[in-house]
PDB file of N, CA and C in Angstrom:
ATOM      1  N   MET A 147    -246.081  29.460 -66.005  1.00 53.00           N
ATOM      2  CA  MET A 147    -245.773  30.727 -64.989  1.00 53.00           C
ATOM      3  C   MET A 147    -246.210  29.803 -63.417  1.00 53.00           C
ATOM      4  N   ALA A 148    -244.933  30.284 -62.825  1.00 56.00           N
ATOM      5  CA  ALA A 148    -245.311  29.526 -61.573  1.00 56.00           C
ATOM      6  C   ALA A 148    -245.028  30.849 -59.903  1.00 56.00           C
ATOM      7  N   ILE A 149    -246.261  31.069 -59.714  1.00 60.00           N
ATOM      8  CA  ILE A 149    -246.861  32.192 -59.097  1.00 60.00           C
ATOM      9  C   ILE A 149    -246.396  31.772 -57.856  1.00 60.00           C
ATOM     10  N   GLN A 150    -245.264  32.909 -57.704  1.00 58.00           N
ATOM     11  CA  GLN A 150    -243.803  33.066 -56.340  1.00 58.00           C
ATOM     12  C   GLN A 150    -245.320  33.693 -55.198  1.00 58.00           C
ATOM     13  N   GLU A 151    -244.484  34.134 -53.884  1.00 64.00           N
ATOM     14  CA  GLU A 151    -245.267  34.204 -52.350  1.00 64.00           C
ATOM     15  C   GLU A 151    -244.311  34.894 -52.114  1.00 64.00           C
ATOM     16  N   ASN A 152    -244.474  36.616 -51.903  1.00 64.00           N
ATOM     17  CA  ASN A 152    -243.736  37.361 -51.288  1.00 64.00           C
ATOM     18  C   ASN A 152    -244.105  37.199 -50.075  1.00 64.00           C
ATOM     19  N   LYS A 153    -242.874  36.538 -49.114  1.00 63.00           N
ATOM     20  CA  LYS A 153    -243.194  36.534 -48.043  1.00 63.00           C
ATOM     21  C   LYS A 153    -242.288  37.689 -47.354  1.00 63.00           C
ATOM     22  N   SER A 154    -242.773  38.643 -46.133  1.00 68.00           N
ATOM     23  CA  SER A 154    -242.103  38.643 -45.302  1.00 68.00           C
ATOM     24  C   SER A 154    -241.899  38.301 -44.018  1.00 68.00           C
ATOM     25  N   THR A 155    -240.791  38.902 -43.242  1.00 72.00           N
ATOM     26  CA  THR A 155    -240.400  38.412 -41.906  1.00 72.00           C
ATOM     27  C   THR A 155    -239.696  39.912 -41.278  1.00 72.00           C
ATOM     28  N   LEU A 156    -240.489  39.876 -40.163  1.00 71.00           N
ATOM     29  CA  LEU A 156    -240.119  41.350 -39.280  1.00 71.00           C
ATOM     30  C   LEU A 156    -239.762  40.765 -37.499  1.00 71.00           C
ATOM     31  N   GLU A 157    -238.290  41.375 -38.228  1.00 73.00           N
ATOM     32  CA  GLU A 157    -237.596  41.100 -36.741  1.00 73.00           C
ATOM     33  C   GLU A 157    -237.374  42.139 -35.837  1.00 73.00           C
ATOM     34  N   VAL A 158    -238.134  41.582 -34.886  1.00 70.00           N
ATOM     35  CA  VAL A 158    -237.742  42.585 -34.262  1.00 70.00           C
ATOM     36  C   VAL A 158    -236.848  43.081 -33.376  1.00 70.00           C
ATOM     37  N   THR A 159    -236.078  43.615 -33.342  1.00 73.00           N
ATOM     38  CA  THR A 159    -234.806  43.518 -31.950  1.00 73.00           C
ATOM     39  C   THR A 159    -235.010  44.377 -30.573  1.00 73.00           C
ATOM     40  N   PRO A 160    -234.226  43.493 -29.907  1.00 72.00           N
ATOM     41  CA  PRO A 160    -234.367  44.456 -28.695  1.00 72.00           C
ATOM     42  C   PRO A 160    -234.078  46.128 -28.941  1.00 72.00           C
ATOM     43  N   ARG A 161    -234.828  47.087 -27.913  1.00 77.00           N
ATOM     44  CA  ARG A 161    -234.717  48.350 -27.149  1.00 77.00           C
ATOM     45  C   ARG A 161    -233.060  48.325 -26.540  1.00 77.00           C
ATOM     46  N   ASP A 162    -232.075  48.851 -27.152  1.00 79.00           N
ATOM     47  CA  ASP A 162    -230.791  50.182 -27.441  1.00 79.00           C
ATOM     48  C   ASP A 162    -230.945  50.887 -26.290  1.00 79.00           C
ATOM     49  N   ASP A 163    -230.995  50.534 -24.720  1.00 82.00           N
ATOM     50  CA  ASP A 163    -230.858  52.012 -24.085  1.00 82.00           C
ATOM     51  C   ASP A 163    -230.112  52.894 -23.317  1.00 82.00           C
ATOM     52  N   ALA A 164    -228.706  52.686 -24.140  1.00 83.00           N
ATOM     53  CA  ALA A 164    -227.572  53.471 -24.612  1.00 83.00           C
ATOM     54  C   ALA A 164    -228.512  54.150 -25.268  1.00 83.00           C
ATOM     55  N   LYS A 165    -228.937  53.695 -26.500  1.00 80.00           N
ATOM     56  CA  LYS A 165    -229.348  54.816 -26.985  1.00 80.00           C
ATOM     57  C   LYS A 165    -230.556  55.660 -27.312  1.00 80.00           C
ATOM     58  N   PHE A 166    -230.873  55.190 -26.731  1.00 81.00           N
ATOM     59  CA  PHE A 166    -232.364  55.393 -26.004  1.00 81.00           C
ATOM     60  C   PHE A 166    -231.857  56.594 -24.840  1.00 81.00           C
ATOM     61  N   TRP A 167    -231.469  56.718 -24.528  1.00 87.00           N
ATOM     62  CA  TRP A 167    -230.849  57.381 -23.245  1.00 87.00           C
ATOM     63  C   TRP A 167    -230.215  58.224 -23.932  1.00 87.00           C
ATOM     64  N   LYS A 168    -229.770  58.670 -25.035  1.00 85.00           N
ATOM     65  CA  LYS A 168    -228.617  59.320 -25.705  1.00 85.00           C
ATOM     66  C   LYS A 168    -229.377  60.167 -26.209  1.00 85.00           C
ATOM     67  N   ILE A 169    -230.380  59.720 -27.105  1.00 83.00           N
ATOM     68  CA  ILE A 169    -231.498  60.639 -27.310  1.00 83.00           C
ATOM     69  C   ILE A 169    -232.486  62.098 -26.633  1.00 83.00           C
ATOM     70  N   TRP A 170    -232.774  61.116 -25.376  1.00 89.00           N
ATOM     71  CA  TRP A 170    -233.292  61.960 -24.068  1.00 89.00           C
ATOM     72  C   TRP A 170    -232.261  62.817 -23.813  1.00 89.00           C
ATOM     73  N   LYS A 171    -231.098  62.715 -24.232  1.00 89.00           N
ATOM     74  CA  LYS A 171    -230.308  63.612 -23.344  1.00 89.00           C
ATOM     75  C   LYS A 171    -229.906  64.840 -24.394  1.00 89.00           C
ATOM     76  N   THR A 172    -229.987  64.795 -25.737  1.00 86.00           N
ATOM     77  CA  THR A 172    -229.936  65.366 -26.377  1.00 86.00           C
ATOM     78  C   THR A 172    -231.015  66.871 -26.634  1.00 86.00           C
ATOM     79  N   ALA A 173    -232.178  65.135 -26.105  1.00 89.00           N
ATOM     80  CA  ALA A 173    -233.679  66.413 -26.229  1.00 89.00           C
ATOM     81  C   ALA A 173    -234.107  68.039 -24.950  1.00 89.00           C
ATOM     82  N   GLY A 174    -232.883  66.798 -23.404  1.00 92.00           N
ATOM     83  CA  GLY A 174    -233.083  67.670 -22.591  1.00 92.00           C
ATOM     84  C   GLY A 174    -232.055  68.325 -23.074  1.00 92.00           C
ATOM     85  N   ILE A 175    -230.511  68.428 -23.077  1.00 90.00           N
ATOM     86  CA  ILE A 175    -229.783  69.752 -24.208  1.00 90.00           C
ATOM     87  C   ILE A 175    -230.896  70.143 -24.307  1.00 90.00           C
ATOM     88  N   LEU A 176    -231.008  70.022 -26.011  1.00 91.00           N
ATOM     89  CA  LEU A 176    -231.776  71.793 -26.413  1.00 91.00           C
ATOM     90  C   LEU A 176    -233.131  72.197 -25.648  1.00 91.00           C
ATOM     91  N   LEU A 177    -233.385  71.573 -24.844  1.00 94.00           N
ATOM     92  CA  LEU A 177    -234.887  72.536 -24.245  1.00 94.00           C
ATOM     93  C   LEU A 177    -234.281  73.467 -23.261  1.00 94.00           C
ATOM     94  N   ALA A 178    -232.764  72.372 -22.891  1.00 94.00           N
ATOM     95  CA  ALA A 178    -232.118  73.836 -21.581  1.00 94.00           C
ATOM     96  C   ALA A 178    -231.758  74.807 -22.020  1.00 94.00           C
ATOM     97  N   ILE A 179    -231.135  75.022 -23.413  1.00 92.00           N
ATOM     98  CA  ILE A 179    -230.696  75.166 -24.187  1.00 92.00           C
ATOM     99  C   ILE A 179    -231.732  76.388 -24.802  1.00 92.00           C
ATOM    100  N   THR A 180    -232.835  76.121 -25.367  1.00 93.00           N
ATOM    101  CA  THR A 180    -233.758  77.316 -25.199  1.00 93.00           C
ATOM    102  C   THR A 180    -234.435  77.883 -24.706  1.00 93.00           C
ATOM    103  N   ALA A 181    -234.856  77.329 -23.301  1.00 95.00           N
ATOM    104  CA  ALA A 181    -235.604  77.354 -22.365  1.00 95.00           C
ATOM    105  C   ALA A 181    -234.525  78.909 -21.537  1.00 95.00           C
ATOM    106  N   VAL A 182    -232.711  79.049 -22.390  1.00 93.00           N
ATOM    107  CA  VAL A 182    -231.492  80.338 -21.130  1.00 93.00           C
ATOM    108  C   VAL A 182    -232.012  80.868 -22.707  1.00 93.00           C
ATOM    109  N   GLU A 183    -232.382  80.526 -23.415  1.00 92.00           N
ATOM    110  CA  GLU A 183    -232.723  81.754 -24.660  1.00 92.00           C
ATOM    111  C   GLU A 183    -233.988  82.260 -24.301  1.00 92.00           C
ATOM    112  N   PHE A 184    -235.068  81.465 -23.882  1.00 93.00           N
ATOM    113  CA  PHE A 184    -235.951  82.377 -24.207  1.00 93.00           C
ATOM    114  C   PHE A 184    -236.270  83.109 -22.755  1.00 93.00           C
ATOM    115  N   LEU A 185    -235.842  82.732 -21.873  1.00 94.00           N
ATOM    116  CA  LEU A 185    -235.320  83.376 -20.627  1.00 94.00           C
ATOM    117  C   LEU A 185    -235.057  84.961 -20.344  1.00 94.00           C
ATOM    118  N   MET A 186    -233.528  85.098 -21.530  1.00 92.00           N
ATOM    119  CA  MET A 186    -233.017  85.881 -22.147  1.00 92.00           C
ATOM    120  C   MET A 186    -234.226  86.863 -22.898  1.00 92.00           C
ATOM    121  N   ALA A 187    -234.613  86.539 -23.711  1.00 89.00           N
ATOM    122  CA  ALA A 187    -235.851  87.623 -24.716  1.00 89.00           C
ATOM    123  C   ALA A 187    -236.572  87.909 -23.731  1.00 89.00           C
ATOM    124  N   PHE A 188    -237.261  87.785 -22.741  1.00 92.00           N
ATOM    125  CA  PHE A 188    -238.066  88.582 -22.040  1.00 92.00           C
ATOM    126  C   PHE A 188    -236.925  88.715 -20.571  1.00 92.00           C
ATOM    127  N   THR A 189    -235.757  88.865 -20.743  1.00 92.00           N
ATOM    128  CA  THR A 189    -235.357  89.107 -19.668  1.00 92.00           C
ATOM    129  C   THR A 189    -234.539  90.308 -19.566  1.00 92.00           C
ATOM    130  N   MET A 190    -233.551  90.679 -20.225  1.00 88.00           N
ATOM    131  CA  MET A 190    -232.506  91.036 -21.254  1.00 88.00           C
ATOM    132  C   MET A 190    -232.738  91.775 -22.491  1.00 88.00           C
ATOM    133  N   GLU A 191    -232.431  93.836 -21.999  1.00 90.00           N
ATOM    134  CA  GLU A 191    -231.466  93.877 -22.826  1.00 90.00           C
ATOM    135  C   GLU A 191    -231.413  94.117 -24.106  1.00 90.00           C
ATOM    136  N   ARG A 192    -232.644  94.516 -25.894  1.00 88.00           N
ATOM    137  CA  ARG A 192    -231.405  94.443 -27.057  1.00 88.00           C
ATOM    138  C   ARG A 192    -230.717  95.617 -26.806  1.00 88.00           C
ATOM    139  N   GLY A 193    -229.763  94.305 -27.798  1.00 87.00           N
ATOM    140  CA  GLY A 193    -228.316  95.039 -28.310  1.00 87.00           C
ATOM    141  C   GLY A 193    -227.119  93.545 -28.825  1.00 87.00           C
ATOM    142  N   VAL A 194    -226.664  94.760 -28.578  1.00 86.00           N
ATOM    143  CA  VAL A 194    -225.600  93.081 -29.327  1.00 86.00           C
ATOM    144  C   VAL A 194    -224.611  92.186 -28.607  1.00 86.00           C
ATOM    145  N   LEU A 195    -225.025  92.037 -27.433  1.00 89.00           N
ATOM    146  CA  LEU A 195    -225.207  91.451 -26.203  1.00 89.00           C
ATOM    147  C   LEU A 195    -226.088  90.421 -27.463  1.00 89.00           C
ATOM    148  N   LEU A 196    -226.927  90.599 -26.699  1.00 89.00           N
ATOM    149  CA  LEU A 196    -227.641  89.643 -26.991  1.00 89.00           C
ATOM    150  C   LEU A 196    -228.374  88.874 -28.019  1.00 89.00           C
ATOM    151  N   TYR A 197    -228.022  89.539 -28.913  1.00 88.00           N
ATOM    152  CA  TYR A 197    -227.808  88.943 -30.729  1.00 88.00           C
ATOM    153  C   TYR A 197    -226.444  87.922 -30.209  1.00 88.00           C
ATOM    154  N   PHE A 198    -225.485  88.472 -30.201  1.00 88.00           N
ATOM    155  CA  PHE A 198    -224.131  87.359 -29.957  1.00 88.00           C
ATOM    156  C   PHE A 198    -225.001  85.945 -29.106  1.00 88.00           C
ATOM    157  N   LEU A 199    -225.641  86.471 -28.045  1.00 90.00           N
ATOM    158  CA  LEU A 199    -225.254  85.333 -27.919  1.00 90.00           C
ATOM    159  C   LEU A 199    -226.668  84.110 -28.230  1.00 90.00           C
ATOM    160  N   PHE A 200    -228.062  85.285 -28.590  1.00 90.00           N
ATOM    161  CA  PHE A 200    -229.015  84.022 -30.012  1.00 90.00           C
ATOM    162  C   PHE A 200    -227.868  83.432 -31.111  1.00 90.00           C
ATOM    163  N   ILE A 201    -226.948  84.030 -31.650  1.00 86.00           N
ATOM    164  CA  ILE A 201    -226.187  82.898 -32.140  1.00 86.00           C
ATOM    165  C   ILE A 201    -225.943  82.139 -32.388  1.00 86.00           C
ATOM    166  N   ALA A 202    -224.939  82.736 -30.527  1.00 88.00           N
ATOM    167  CA  ALA A 202    -224.456  81.469 -30.449  1.00 88.00           C
ATOM    168  C   ALA A 202    -224.407  80.765 -30.027  1.00 88.00           C
ATOM    169  N   LEU A 203    -225.906  80.117 -29.036  1.00 90.00           N
ATOM    170  CA  LEU A 203    -226.840  79.113 -28.859  1.00 90.00           C
ATOM    171  C   LEU A 203    -227.305  78.474 -30.239  1.00 90.00           C
ATOM    172  N   THR A 204    -227.449  79.604 -31.470  1.00 88.00           N
ATOM    173  CA  THR A 204    -228.388  78.565 -32.272  1.00 88.00           C
ATOM    174  C   THR A 204    -227.292  78.382 -32.765  1.00 88.00           C
ATOM    175  N   ILE A 205    -226.185  78.368 -33.181  1.00 83.00           N
ATOM    176  CA  ILE A 205    -224.782  77.108 -33.248  1.00 83.00           C
ATOM    177  C   ILE A 205    -224.886  75.673 -32.662  1.00 83.00           C
ATOM    178  N   TRP A 206    -224.331  76.392 -31.562  1.00 86.00           N
ATOM    179  CA  TRP A 206    -224.447  74.978 -30.437  1.00 86.00           C
ATOM    180  C   TRP A 206    -225.117  74.667 -30.880  1.00 86.00           C
ATOM    181  N   LYS A 207    -227.558  75.207 -30.394  1.00 89.00           N
ATOM    182  CA  LYS A 207    -228.106  73.469 -31.257  1.00 89.00           C
ATOM    183  C   LYS A 207    -228.037  73.191 -32.499  1.00 89.00           C
ATOM    184  N   ALA A 208    -227.016  73.811 -33.176  1.00 84.00           N
ATOM    185  CA  ALA A 208    -227.280  73.388 -34.241  1.00 84.00           C
ATOM    186  C   ALA A 208    -226.147  72.488 -34.703  1.00 84.00           C
ATOM    187  N   LYS A 209    -225.487  72.264 -33.217  1.00 81.00           N
ATOM    188  CA  LYS A 209    -223.865  71.239 -33.920  1.00 81.00           C
ATOM    189  C   LYS A 209    -225.167  69.937 -32.604  1.00 81.00           C
ATOM    190  N   TYR A 210    -225.747  69.939 -31.769  1.00 82.00           N
ATOM    191  CA  TYR A 210    -226.158  68.906 -31.246  1.00 82.00           C
ATOM    192  C   TYR A 210    -226.920  68.252 -32.015  1.00 82.00           C
ATOM    193  N   ILE A 211    -227.845  68.751 -33.042  1.00 84.00           N
ATOM    194  CA  ILE A 211    -228.642  68.030 -33.913  1.00 84.00           C
ATOM    195  C   ILE A 211    -227.909  67.969 -34.570  1.00 84.00           C
ATOM    196  N   MET A 212    -227.125  68.114 -36.065  1.00 78.00           N
ATOM    197  CA  MET A 212    -225.885  68.136 -36.645  1.00 78.00           C
ATOM    198  C   MET A 212    -225.052  66.617 -35.823  1.00 78.00           C
ATOM    199  N   MET A 213    -224.431  65.670 -34.659  1.00 78.00           N
ATOM    200  CA  MET A 213    -223.589  65.624 -34.067  1.00 78.00           C
ATOM    201  C   MET A 213    -224.867  64.152 -33.745  1.00 78.00           C
ATOM    202  N   ASP A 214    -225.354  64.313 -33.314  1.00 79.00           N
ATOM    203  CA  ASP A 214    -226.736  62.881 -32.784  1.00 79.00           C
ATOM    204  C   ASP A 214    -227.588  62.677 -34.031  1.00 79.00           C
ATOM    205  N   PHE A 215    -228.808  63.490 -34.035  1.00 76.00           N
ATOM    206  CA  PHE A 215    -229.645  63.281 -34.694  1.00 76.00           C
ATOM    207  C   PHE A 215    -229.064  63.053 -36.478  1.00 76.00           C
ATOM    208  N   MET A 216    -228.368  63.969 -36.311  1.00 75.00           N
ATOM    209  CA  MET A 216    -228.261  63.477 -38.299  1.00 75.00           C
ATOM    210  C   MET A 216    -226.566  62.159 -38.734  1.00 75.00           C
ATOM    211  N   HIS A 217    -226.174  61.732 -37.048  1.00 73.00           N
ATOM    212  CA  HIS A 217    -225.168  60.910 -37.071  1.00 73.00           C
ATOM    213  C   HIS A 217    -223.649  60.875 -37.678  1.00 73.00           C
ATOM    214  N   LEU A 218    -223.749  62.621 -36.897  1.00 71.00           N
ATOM    215  CA  LEU A 218    -222.724  63.266 -37.904  1.00 71.00           C
ATOM    216  C   LEU A 218    -220.969  62.326 -36.704  1.00 71.00           C
ATOM    217  N   GLY A 219    -221.858  62.489 -36.056  1.00 71.00           N
ATOM    218  CA  GLY A 219    -220.860  62.591 -34.326  1.00 71.00           C
ATOM    219  C   GLY A 219    -220.108  60.968 -35.039  1.00 71.00           C
ATOM    220  N   GLU A 220    -220.629  60.210 -35.650  1.00 72.00           N
ATOM    221  CA  GLU A 220    -219.535  59.235 -35.594  1.00 72.00           C
ATOM    222  C   GLU A 220    -218.927  59.009 -37.399  1.00 72.00           C
ATOM    223  N   GLU A 221    -219.491  60.008 -37.776  1.00 71.00           N
ATOM    224  CA  GLU A 221    -218.042  60.033 -38.589  1.00 71.00           C
ATOM    225  C   GLU A 221    -216.918  60.798 -38.152  1.00 71.00           C
ATOM    226  N   ALA A 222    -215.816  61.237 -39.634  1.00 71.00           N
ATOM    227  CA  ALA A 222    -214.745  61.797 -39.822  1.00 71.00           C
ATOM    228  C   ALA A 222    -214.778  63.694 -39.172  1.00 71.00           C
ATOM    229  N   LYS A 223    -214.638  63.847 -38.082  1.00 75.00           N
ATOM    230  CA  LYS A 223    -213.793  64.572 -38.042  1.00 75.00           C
ATOM    231  C   LYS A 223    -214.020  66.086 -39.209  1.00 75.00           C
ATOM    232  N   PRO A 224    -213.303  65.939 -40.372  1.00 80.00           N
ATOM    233  CA  PRO A 224    -212.709  66.622 -40.669  1.00 80.00           C
ATOM    234  C   PRO A 224    -214.523  66.836 -41.687  1.00 80.00           C
ATOM    235  N   LEU A 225    -215.553  65.758 -41.597  1.00 75.00           N
ATOM    236  CA  LEU A 225    -216.800  66.118 -42.138  1.00 75.00           C
ATOM    237  C   LEU A 225    -217.709  67.553 -41.930  1.00 75.00           C
ATOM    238  N   PHE A 226    -217.461  67.280 -39.857  1.00 71.00           N
ATOM    239  CA  PHE A 226    -217.544  68.019 -39.045  1.00 71.00           C
ATOM    240  C   PHE A 226    -216.950  69.598 -39.184  1.00 71.00           C
ATOM    241  N   TYR A 227    -215.695  69.711 -39.451  1.00 78.00           N
ATOM    242  CA  TYR A 227    -216.028  71.176 -39.926  1.00 78.00           C
ATOM    243  C   TYR A 227    -215.964  71.599 -41.125  1.00 78.00           C
ATOM    244  N   SER A 228    -216.256  70.800 -42.085  1.00 81.00           N
ATOM    245  CA  SER A 228    -216.411  71.004 -43.299  1.00 81.00           C
ATOM    246  C   SER A 228    -218.277  71.861 -43.342  1.00 81.00           C
ATOM    247  N   ILE A 229    -218.547  71.730 -42.302  1.00 76.00           N
ATOM    248  CA  ILE A 229    -220.317  71.890 -42.373  1.00 76.00           C
ATOM    249  C   ILE A 229    -220.122  73.338 -41.321  1.00 76.00           C
ATOM    250  N   ILE A 230    -219.449  73.066 -40.393  1.00 76.00           N
ATOM    251  CA  ILE A 230    -219.650  73.616 -39.194  1.00 76.00           C
ATOM    252  C   ILE A 230    -219.155  75.011 -39.871  1.00 76.00           C
ATOM    253  N   VAL A 231    -217.665  74.992 -39.927  1.00 83.00           N
ATOM    254  CA  VAL A 231    -216.849  76.261 -40.428  1.00 83.00           C
ATOM    255  C   VAL A 231    -217.233  76.930 -41.151  1.00 83.00           C
ATOM    256  N   PRO A 232    -217.460  76.414 -42.320  1.00 87.00           N
ATOM    257  CA  PRO A 232    -218.277  77.514 -44.097  1.00 87.00           C
ATOM    258  C   PRO A 232    -220.045  78.082 -43.058  1.00 87.00           C
ATOM    259  N   LEU A 233    -220.833  77.967 -41.995  1.00 82.00           N
ATOM    260  CA  LEU A 233    -221.791  78.116 -41.174  1.00 82.00           C
ATOM    261  C   LEU A 233    -220.510  79.230 -40.486  1.00 82.00           C
ATOM    262  N   ILE A 234    -220.028  79.201 -39.838  1.00 84.00           N
ATOM    263  CA  ILE A 234    -219.262  80.114 -38.297  1.00 84.00           C
ATOM    264  C   ILE A 234    -218.999  81.587 -39.654  1.00 84.00           C
ATOM    265  N   PHE A 235    -218.015  80.963 -40.805  1.00 90.00           N
ATOM    266  CA  PHE A 235    -218.176  82.224 -41.760  1.00 90.00           C
ATOM    267  C   PHE A 235    -219.263  83.037 -42.882  1.00 90.00           C
ATOM    268  N   LEU A 236    -220.410  81.732 -42.229  1.00 89.00           N
ATOM    269  CA  LEU A 236    -221.435  82.850 -43.061  1.00 89.00           C
ATOM    270  C   LEU A 236    -222.327  83.528 -42.075  1.00 89.00           C
ATOM    271  N   VAL A 237    -221.929  83.274 -40.891  1.00 84.00           N
ATOM    272  CA  VAL A 237    -222.561  83.995 -40.348  1.00 84.00           C
ATOM    273  C   VAL A 237    -222.335  85.078 -40.210  1.00 84.00           C
ATOM    274  N   TRP A 238    -220.681  85.402 -40.035  1.00 88.00           N
ATOM    275  CA  TRP A 238    -219.948  86.771 -40.386  1.00 88.00           C
ATOM    276  C   TRP A 238    -220.146  87.304 -41.478  1.00 88.00           C
ATOM    277  N   LEU A 239    -220.291  86.262 -42.377  1.00 92.00           N
ATOM    278  CA  LEU A 239    -220.457  87.569 -43.001  1.00 92.00           C
ATOM    279  C   LEU A 239    -222.391  87.925 -43.008  1.00 92.00           C
ATOM    280  N   VAL A 240    -223.012  87.642 -42.487  1.00 90.00           N
ATOM    281  CA  VAL A 240    -224.314  88.895 -42.290  1.00 90.00           C
ATOM    282  C   VAL A 240    -224.224  89.150 -41.754  1.00 90.00           C
ATOM    283  N   ILE A 241    -223.622  89.300 -41.195  1.00 88.00           N
ATOM    284  CA  ILE A 241    -222.735  90.896 -39.402  1.00 88.00           C
ATOM    285  C   ILE A 241    -222.938  91.813 -40.810  1.00 88.00           C
ATOM    286  N   ALA A 242    -221.162  91.258 -41.263  1.00 91.00           N
ATOM    287  CA  ALA A 242    -220.442  92.164 -42.010  1.00 91.00           C
ATOM    288  C   ALA A 242    -221.613  93.315 -43.018  1.00 91.00           C
ATOM    289  N   LEU A 243    -222.694  91.997 -43.541  1.00 91.00           N
ATOM    290  CA  LEU A 243    -222.919  92.827 -44.432  1.00 91.00           C
ATOM    291  C   LEU A 243    -223.985  93.782 -44.087  1.00 91.00           C
ATOM    292  N   VAL A 244    -224.692  93.735 -42.613  1.00 90.00           N
ATOM    293  CA  VAL A 244    -225.466  93.985 -42.493  1.00 90.00           C
ATOM    294  C   VAL A 244    -224.937  95.539 -41.337  1.00 90.00           C
ATOM    295  N   ARG A 245    -223.857  95.263 -40.983  1.00 90.00           N
ATOM    296  CA  ARG A 245    -222.814  96.169 -40.622  1.00 90.00           C
ATOM    297  C   ARG A 245    -222.220  97.560 -41.690  1.00 90.00           C
ATOM    298  N   GLU A 246    -221.803  97.038 -42.832  1.00 89.00           N
ATOM    299  CA  GLU A 246    -221.478  97.536 -44.187  1.00 89.00           C
ATOM    300  C   GLU A 246    -222.935  99.040 -44.516  1.00 89.00           C
ATOM    301  N   GLY A 247    -223.998  97.541 -44.357  1.00 87.00           N
ATOM    302  CA  GLY A 247    -225.134  98.598 -45.575  1.00 87.00           C
ATOM    303  C   GLY A 247    -226.213  99.565 -44.492  1.00 87.00           C
ATOM    304  N   SER A 248    -225.407  99.173 -42.849  1.00 85.00           N
ATOM    305  CA  SER A 248    -225.875  99.886 -42.293  1.00 85.00           C
ATOM    306  C   SER A 248    -224.638 101.506 -42.789  1.00 85.00           C
ATOM    307  N   ASP A 249    -224.107 101.490 -42.066  1.00 82.00           N
ATOM    308  CA  ASP A 249    -222.238 102.363 -42.811  1.00 82.00           C
ATOM    309  C   ASP A 249    -222.946 102.954 -43.599  1.00 82.00           C
ATOM    310  N   ILE A 250    -223.398 102.555 -44.400  1.00 80.00           N
ATOM    311  CA  ILE A 250    -222.831 103.162 -46.414  1.00 80.00           C
ATOM    312  C   ILE A 250    -224.906 104.324 -46.254  1.00 80.00           C
ATOM    313  N   PHE A 251    -225.832 103.756 -45.398  1.00 80.00           N
ATOM    314  CA  PHE A 251    -227.731 103.997 -45.650  1.00 80.00           C
ATOM    315  C   PHE A 251    -227.311 105.133 -44.639  1.00 80.00           C
ATOM    316  N   ASN A 252    -226.337 105.087 -43.523  1.00 80.00           N
ATOM    317  CA  ASN A 252    -225.907 106.818 -42.301  1.00 80.00           C
ATOM    318  C   ASN A 252    -225.240 107.889 -43.105  1.00 80.00           C
ATOM    319  N   LEU A 253    -224.519 107.090 -43.840  1.00 79.00           N
ATOM    320  CA  LEU A 253    -223.633 108.072 -45.029  1.00 79.00           C
ATOM    321  C   LEU A 253    -224.296 109.112 -45.882  1.00 79.00           C
ATOM    322  N   ARG A 254    -224.880 108.546 -46.328  1.00 73.00           N
ATOM    323  CA  ARG A 254    -226.094 109.431 -47.066  1.00 73.00           C
ATOM    324  C   ARG A 254    -227.419 109.688 -46.891  1.00 73.00           C
ATOM    325  N   TRP A 255    -227.908 109.160 -45.787  1.00 68.00           N
ATOM    326  CA  TRP A 255    -228.760 109.778 -44.951  1.00 68.00           C
ATOM    327  C   TRP A 255    -228.689 111.416 -43.852  1.00 68.00           C
TER     328      TRP A 255
END
């Protein structure tokens, strides 16, 4: 039996500057949205408006993460919408259930 040598060659490709700056742009946008959320948390009064803004900004950050880091931006739009639309309905469902639950709790007491 002949002994086979496993040789692997590593090829280094030059860095793609467009992709590099796209990642930093996305990271900057996420940082800016997070900074806005942080400022709102300490400056705005607690209430429905603050919670709505938090939910909207969180969904916006999730969109950026999905489009760039999960590479769904290059995929077909129906695939993107098949992920985002159920997420919006899920958020609506949670809000509706909390609202109904608090109304039932208030009727009983």
